[in-house]
PDB file of C-alpha atoms in Angstrom:
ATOM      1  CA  UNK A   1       9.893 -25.316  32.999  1.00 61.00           C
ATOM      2  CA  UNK A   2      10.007 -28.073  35.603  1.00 73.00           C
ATOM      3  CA  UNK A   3       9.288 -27.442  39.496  1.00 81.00           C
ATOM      4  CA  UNK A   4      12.930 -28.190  40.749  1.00 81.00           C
ATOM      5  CA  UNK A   5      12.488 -30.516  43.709  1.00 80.00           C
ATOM      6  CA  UNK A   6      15.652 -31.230  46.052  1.00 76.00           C
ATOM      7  CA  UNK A   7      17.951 -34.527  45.081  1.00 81.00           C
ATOM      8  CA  UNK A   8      18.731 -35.158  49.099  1.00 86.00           C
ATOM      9  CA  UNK A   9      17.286 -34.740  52.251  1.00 87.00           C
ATOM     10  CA  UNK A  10      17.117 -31.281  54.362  1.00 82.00           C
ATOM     11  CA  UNK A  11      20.207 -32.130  57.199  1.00 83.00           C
ATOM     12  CA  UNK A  12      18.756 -32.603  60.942  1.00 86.00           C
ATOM     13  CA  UNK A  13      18.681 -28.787  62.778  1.00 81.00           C
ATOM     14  CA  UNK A  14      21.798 -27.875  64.681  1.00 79.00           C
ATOM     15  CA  UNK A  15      21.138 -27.483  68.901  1.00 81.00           C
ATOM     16  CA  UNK A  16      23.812 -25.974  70.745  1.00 85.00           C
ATOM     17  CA  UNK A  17      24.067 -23.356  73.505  1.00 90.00           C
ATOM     18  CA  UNK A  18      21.030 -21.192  71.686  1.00 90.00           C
ATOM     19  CA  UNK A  19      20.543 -19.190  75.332  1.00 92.00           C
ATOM     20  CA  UNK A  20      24.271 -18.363  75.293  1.00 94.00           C
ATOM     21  CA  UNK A  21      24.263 -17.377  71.753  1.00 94.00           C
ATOM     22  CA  UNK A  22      21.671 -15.355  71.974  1.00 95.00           C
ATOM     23  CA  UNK A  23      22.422 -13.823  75.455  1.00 96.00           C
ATOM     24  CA  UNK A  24      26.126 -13.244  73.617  1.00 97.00           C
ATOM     25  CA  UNK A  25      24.484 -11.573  70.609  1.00 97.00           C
ATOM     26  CA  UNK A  26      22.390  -9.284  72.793  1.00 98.00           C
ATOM     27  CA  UNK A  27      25.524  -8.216  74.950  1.00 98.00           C
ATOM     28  CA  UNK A  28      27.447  -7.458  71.507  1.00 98.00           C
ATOM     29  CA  UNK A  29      24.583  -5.204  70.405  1.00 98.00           C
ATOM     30  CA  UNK A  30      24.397  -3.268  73.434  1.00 98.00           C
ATOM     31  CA  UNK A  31      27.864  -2.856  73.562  1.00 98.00           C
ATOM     32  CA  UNK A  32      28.003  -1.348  70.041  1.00 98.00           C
ATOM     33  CA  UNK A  33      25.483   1.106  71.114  1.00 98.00           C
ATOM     34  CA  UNK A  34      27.397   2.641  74.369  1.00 98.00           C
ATOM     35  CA  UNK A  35      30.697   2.629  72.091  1.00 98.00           C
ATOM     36  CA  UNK A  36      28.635   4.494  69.307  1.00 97.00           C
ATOM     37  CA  UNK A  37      27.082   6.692  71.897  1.00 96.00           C
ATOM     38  CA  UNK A  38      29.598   9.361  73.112  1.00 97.00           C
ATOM     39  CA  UNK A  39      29.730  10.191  68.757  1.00 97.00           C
ATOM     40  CA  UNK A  40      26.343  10.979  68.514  1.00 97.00           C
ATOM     41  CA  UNK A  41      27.179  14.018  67.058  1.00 97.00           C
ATOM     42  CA  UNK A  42      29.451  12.862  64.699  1.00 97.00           C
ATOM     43  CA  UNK A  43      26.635  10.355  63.451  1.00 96.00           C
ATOM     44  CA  UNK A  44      24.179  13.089  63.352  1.00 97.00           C
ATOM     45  CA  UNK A  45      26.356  15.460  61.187  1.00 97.00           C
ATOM     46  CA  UNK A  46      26.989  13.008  58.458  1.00 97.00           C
ATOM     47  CA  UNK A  47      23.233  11.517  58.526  1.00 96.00           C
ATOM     48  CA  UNK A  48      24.182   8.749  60.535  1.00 96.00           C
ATOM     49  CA  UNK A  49      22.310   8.399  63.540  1.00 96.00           C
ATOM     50  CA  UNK A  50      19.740   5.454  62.351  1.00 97.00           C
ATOM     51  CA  UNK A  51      23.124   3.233  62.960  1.00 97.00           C
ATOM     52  CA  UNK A  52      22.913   4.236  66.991  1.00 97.00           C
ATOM     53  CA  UNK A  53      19.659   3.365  67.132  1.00 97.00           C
ATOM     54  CA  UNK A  54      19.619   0.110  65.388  1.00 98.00           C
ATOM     55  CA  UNK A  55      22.189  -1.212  67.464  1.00 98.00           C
ATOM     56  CA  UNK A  56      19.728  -0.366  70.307  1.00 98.00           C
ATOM     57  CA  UNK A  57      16.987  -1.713  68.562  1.00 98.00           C
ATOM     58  CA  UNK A  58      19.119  -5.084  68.027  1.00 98.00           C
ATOM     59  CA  UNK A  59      19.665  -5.125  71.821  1.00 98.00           C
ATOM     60  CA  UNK A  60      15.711  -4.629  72.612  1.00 98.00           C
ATOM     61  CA  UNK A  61      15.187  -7.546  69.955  1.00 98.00           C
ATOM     62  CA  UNK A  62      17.871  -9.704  71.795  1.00 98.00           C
ATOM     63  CA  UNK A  63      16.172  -9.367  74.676  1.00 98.00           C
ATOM     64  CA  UNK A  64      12.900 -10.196  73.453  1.00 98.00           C
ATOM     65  CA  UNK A  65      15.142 -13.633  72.077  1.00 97.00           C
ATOM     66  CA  UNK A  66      16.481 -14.371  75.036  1.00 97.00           C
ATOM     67  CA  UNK A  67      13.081 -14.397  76.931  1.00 97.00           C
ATOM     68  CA  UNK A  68      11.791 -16.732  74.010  1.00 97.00           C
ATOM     69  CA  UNK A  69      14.578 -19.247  74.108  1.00 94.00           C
ATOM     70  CA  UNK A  70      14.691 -19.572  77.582  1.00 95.00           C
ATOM     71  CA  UNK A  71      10.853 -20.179  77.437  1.00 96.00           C
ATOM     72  CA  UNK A  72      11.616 -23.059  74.308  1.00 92.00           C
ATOM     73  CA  UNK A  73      14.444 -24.643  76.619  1.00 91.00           C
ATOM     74  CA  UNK A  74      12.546 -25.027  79.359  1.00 92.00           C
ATOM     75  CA  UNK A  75       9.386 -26.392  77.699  1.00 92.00           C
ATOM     76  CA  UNK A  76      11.693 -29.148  76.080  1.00 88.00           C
ATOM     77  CA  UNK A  77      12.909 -29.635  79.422  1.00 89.00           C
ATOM     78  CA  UNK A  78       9.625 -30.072  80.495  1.00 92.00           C
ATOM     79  CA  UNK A  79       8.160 -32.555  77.100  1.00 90.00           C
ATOM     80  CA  UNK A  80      11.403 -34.511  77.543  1.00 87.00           C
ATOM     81  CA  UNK A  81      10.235 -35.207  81.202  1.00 89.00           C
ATOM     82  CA  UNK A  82       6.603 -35.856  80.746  1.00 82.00           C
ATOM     83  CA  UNK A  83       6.008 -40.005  80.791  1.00 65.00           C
ATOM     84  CA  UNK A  84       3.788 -41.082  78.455  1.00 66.00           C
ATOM     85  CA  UNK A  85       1.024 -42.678  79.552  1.00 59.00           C
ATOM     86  CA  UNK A  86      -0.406 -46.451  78.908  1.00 62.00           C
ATOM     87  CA  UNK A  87      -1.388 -47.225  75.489  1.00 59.00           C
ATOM     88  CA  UNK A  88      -5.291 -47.925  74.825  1.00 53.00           C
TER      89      UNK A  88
END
């Protein structure tokens, strides 16, 4: 069998808002886990309880996102402002 190599190049990355999309994302899961909190119980009858806590994990992750894009933004930022210096 042949190694399948691609017929066209890869497209050029997407940027957009990445901060707001991932401070939006973050938001979303935290929300999900104070709506899913008052039915603990319920969750814990039917075995359900990992779904709780992975929406709080997802929000601790987001988080942890939100720190590293702001970090990438800001040393783009910083590369797009550094001149370059003369040739030798």
């Amino acid at each position: 069998m042949e190694k399948w190599t691609p017929t066209h190049e890869a497209p050029e990355p997407l940027e957009g808002p990445v901060v707001a999309t991932i401070t939006g994302g973050t938001i979303v899961w935290f929300v999900l886990f104070l709506a899913q909190l008052p039915f603990y119980g319920w969750y814990a009858d039917r075995g359900h309880t990992w779904w709780i806590w992975t929406c709080l994990a997802g929000g601790g992750l987001g988080l942890i996102g939100v720190w590293y894009v702001r970090r990438r933004d800001a040393a783009i930022k910083r590369a797009a402002t550094v001149q370059p210096g003369p040739a030798e």
